[in-house]
């Protein structure tokens, strides 16, 4: 499945029938060594496995897993994308909290709480540029999205995302670049410009996370076996890869991430 296929399934209301099978097959193939992929530790706490990058469009699997220690963020979890996000929750519970952000001076009793950082990605490195813009932040409306839910966020909306009800969750994340937007993050007022290097998971870590996620998908979306369903290699510890439609191949490596904000 590609970006257009997934959007079509979501619009038709059939995503819960097709996307778990597809994602389970992608992860099962990675876990069994039939497809090469390297998960990237994202600074917002999840593992990113890129699946498609086609111009302004991208598809990634985002996995929150205890199998791999998360990367450390250098600013904060409050950020906005340069791309429109549409996500389908494969399993787990995802809370998105929109942020109320208002420009404010750095000093004074009602002054700013954060500085805005511009995030510019270059290969394996994120450059976080401290801007002159300072803002006052407060948590806004929040929504909790469980297994099978679809949620979206326009480009340019500040928000934060956390996982509830346990350490495991995964989404199919679709991005469509908005050329008029930038990738931004809120950081400390006194913070300065700096760089952060993306950390890739090792092959064993990627396999463990992929197999665990495939098993969680199968548990969250039980369905009868279909002809041609494959069992991952012995590393699956008895688990069966979730079946589904054939994914595109070969899978892009983590060196080809989704659109800009997918890296933030």
XYZ file of C-alpha atoms in Angstrom:
264
model
C 0.000 0.000 0.000
C 1.101 3.520 -0.752
C -0.044 6.923 0.498
C -2.952 7.173 -1.934
C -4.093 3.612 -1.166
C -4.113 4.244 2.578
C -5.981 7.535 2.243
C -8.545 5.757 0.088
C -9.030 3.023 2.708
C -9.473 5.641 5.446
C -11.985 7.622 3.371
C -13.950 4.447 2.576
C -14.099 3.400 6.233
C -12.276 0.132 5.543
C -8.929 0.997 7.166
C -9.577 -1.221 10.214
C -9.931 -4.212 7.890
C -6.887 -3.594 5.698
C -4.233 -1.474 7.416
C -3.494 -3.854 10.332
C -2.954 -6.744 7.895
C -0.669 -4.634 5.732
C 1.320 -3.199 8.654
C 1.609 -6.632 10.266
C 3.003 -8.069 7.037
C 5.527 -5.233 6.699
C 6.734 -5.742 10.283
C 6.687 -9.514 9.987
C 8.874 -9.355 6.890
C 11.323 -7.058 8.678
C 11.385 -9.363 11.708
C 11.978 -12.451 9.549
C 14.760 -10.797 7.544
C 12.762 -10.769 4.288
C 12.963 -6.967 4.120
C 15.724 -4.592 5.194
C 14.817 -1.665 7.412
C 16.421 0.274 10.217
C 14.244 1.964 12.801
C 15.243 5.456 13.888
C 14.891 6.572 17.500
C 12.759 9.656 17.124
C 13.356 12.442 19.691
C 9.602 12.477 20.415
C 9.768 8.987 21.905
C 8.816 6.559 19.137
C 10.617 4.425 16.576
C 10.156 5.539 12.985
C 10.207 2.973 10.170
C 9.921 4.777 6.797
C 7.842 2.924 4.196
C 7.304 5.446 1.390
C 8.638 8.827 0.302
C 7.207 10.224 -2.916
C 7.692 13.952 -3.369
C 5.576 15.768 -0.796
C 3.940 12.528 0.417
C 5.256 10.024 2.951
C 4.205 6.951 4.936
C 5.892 5.784 8.137
C 5.165 3.282 10.873
C 5.529 4.910 14.299
C 6.109 2.427 17.125
C 6.314 3.088 20.840
C 8.006 0.000 22.265
C 9.825 -0.989 25.473
C 12.183 -3.053 23.317
C 14.262 0.036 22.495
C 15.212 2.945 24.737
C 13.828 6.241 23.349
C 16.026 9.072 22.183
C 16.398 12.110 24.426
C 14.682 15.292 23.256
C 16.814 18.443 23.426
C 13.902 20.932 23.483
C 10.414 19.735 24.515
C 7.586 17.491 23.321
C 5.570 20.497 22.101
C 6.072 20.946 18.369
C 4.366 21.611 15.038
C 4.866 19.998 11.653
C 5.488 21.419 8.217
C 3.164 18.704 6.957
C -0.434 17.623 7.405
C -0.625 14.488 9.549
C -3.180 11.684 9.279
C -2.673 8.677 11.575
C -4.391 5.324 11.987
C -3.887 3.743 15.430
C -2.870 0.096 15.041
C -2.936 -0.591 18.790
C -2.523 1.262 22.062
C -3.868 4.604 23.196
C -2.503 7.898 21.862
C -3.253 11.244 23.507
C -2.813 14.387 21.418
C -2.941 17.701 23.246
C -3.153 20.863 21.203
C -1.199 23.798 22.563
C -2.378 27.339 23.157
C 0.624 29.390 22.064
C 0.673 33.184 22.154
C 3.555 35.512 21.406
C 4.852 37.148 24.594
C 7.944 39.064 25.751
C 10.609 37.054 27.521
C 10.409 39.192 30.692
C 7.547 40.265 32.962
C 4.947 38.541 35.164
C 2.943 37.414 32.131
C 5.994 36.840 30.025
C 6.947 33.989 27.755
C 7.447 30.426 28.943
C 9.266 29.084 25.879
C 11.430 30.041 22.925
C 10.541 28.808 19.430
C 13.177 26.663 17.711
C 13.238 26.019 13.992
C 14.139 22.410 13.132
C 16.137 21.859 9.944
C 17.047 18.267 9.056
C 20.180 17.437 7.089
C 20.712 13.715 6.638
C 21.316 12.213 10.067
C 21.485 15.580 11.842
C 18.754 17.896 13.108
C 19.782 21.527 13.466
C 17.649 23.301 16.080
C 17.911 27.025 15.521
C 16.885 29.290 18.394
C 14.699 32.056 16.975
C 13.933 35.486 18.416
C 10.284 34.473 18.890
C 9.210 33.802 22.480
C 5.751 32.527 23.424
C 3.542 31.740 26.389
C 2.381 28.112 26.333
C -0.657 26.450 27.913
C -2.165 23.025 27.266
C -5.297 23.176 25.104
C -7.867 20.629 24.002
C -6.842 16.984 24.251
C -8.133 13.887 22.489
C -7.412 10.230 23.234
C -7.372 7.894 20.235
C -7.542 4.130 20.735
C -7.069 1.087 18.525
C -8.671 1.535 15.111
C -9.119 5.298 15.425
C -8.058 7.848 12.824
C -6.892 11.309 13.821
C -5.457 14.237 11.909
C -3.568 17.444 12.562
C -3.141 20.329 10.122
C 0.318 21.641 9.396
C 1.443 24.413 11.740
C -0.566 23.379 14.824
C 1.482 23.119 18.026
C 0.737 19.949 19.989
C 2.254 17.134 22.024
C 1.654 13.388 21.865
C 1.957 10.858 24.684
C 1.076 7.184 25.061
C -1.413 6.084 27.703
C -2.355 2.714 29.230
C 0.996 0.979 28.880
C 4.267 1.286 26.966
C 3.080 -0.087 23.609
C 1.390 1.721 20.739
C 1.775 2.010 16.985
C 0.328 4.113 14.191
C 0.404 4.298 10.421
C 1.434 7.929 9.899
C 0.766 9.760 6.646
C 2.387 13.087 5.879
C 1.666 15.620 3.137
C 4.126 18.491 2.989
C 2.855 22.073 3.159
C 5.519 24.195 1.431
C 4.452 27.273 3.388
C 5.146 25.735 6.796
C 8.221 24.968 8.878
C 9.046 22.378 11.547
C 9.082 24.092 14.941
C 9.637 23.067 18.556
C 9.224 24.853 21.889
C 12.335 24.942 24.055
C 13.699 26.765 27.088
C 13.866 30.543 26.950
C 17.597 30.539 27.598
C 18.276 27.723 25.147
C 20.618 28.248 22.234
C 20.990 26.814 18.765
C 22.417 23.300 18.665
C 22.525 20.091 16.683
C 21.185 16.632 17.520
C 22.182 13.465 15.680
C 19.553 10.863 14.869
C 20.236 7.445 16.391
C 19.425 4.291 14.458
C 18.470 1.039 16.110
C 20.809 -1.892 15.595
C 19.558 -4.840 13.503
C 18.662 -6.924 16.569
C 16.763 -4.031 18.154
C 14.838 -3.410 14.940
C 13.915 -7.104 14.675
C 12.743 -7.295 18.296
C 10.642 -4.162 17.985
C 9.153 -5.261 14.636
C 8.199 -8.723 15.889
C 6.723 -7.395 19.123
C 4.691 -4.864 17.153
C 3.492 -7.508 14.665
C 2.273 -9.659 17.560
C 0.513 -6.697 19.162
C -1.234 -5.923 15.865
C -2.413 -9.515 15.560
C -3.710 -9.502 19.126
C -5.560 -6.209 18.597
C -7.045 -7.234 15.228
C -7.712 -11.000 15.246
C -8.652 -12.514 11.924
C -8.536 -16.005 10.372
C -5.403 -17.126 8.592
C -5.409 -16.660 4.836
C -3.598 -18.688 2.144
C -0.004 -17.594 1.892
C 0.236 -16.180 5.403
C 3.830 -16.563 6.521
C 5.360 -17.295 9.871
C 8.441 -15.194 10.695
C 11.696 -17.065 11.212
C 12.712 -18.672 14.511
C 13.388 -15.232 16.000
C 9.626 -14.751 16.221
C 9.564 -16.930 19.357
C 6.450 -18.709 18.153
C 4.682 -15.545 16.971
C 2.974 -15.363 13.565
C 3.358 -12.396 11.297
C 0.096 -10.620 10.669
C -1.073 -11.282 7.107
C -2.116 -8.620 4.670
C -1.729 -7.245 1.203
C 1.758 -7.242 -0.243
C 3.706 -4.154 0.862
C 5.822 -2.160 -1.553
C 9.342 -3.396 -1.855
C 12.084 -3.047 -1.289
C 11.313 -1.018 1.805
C 13.146 2.303 2.012
C 15.827 2.463 4.649
C 15.831 4.943 7.518
C 18.204 7.043 5.419
C 15.145 8.043 3.365
C 12.685 9.406 5.925
C 9.245 10.808 5.280
C 8.695 14.495 4.608
C 10.675 16.962 6.742
C 8.523 16.863 9.855
C 8.580 13.074 9.893
C 12.063 13.577 11.174
C 10.754 15.752 13.981
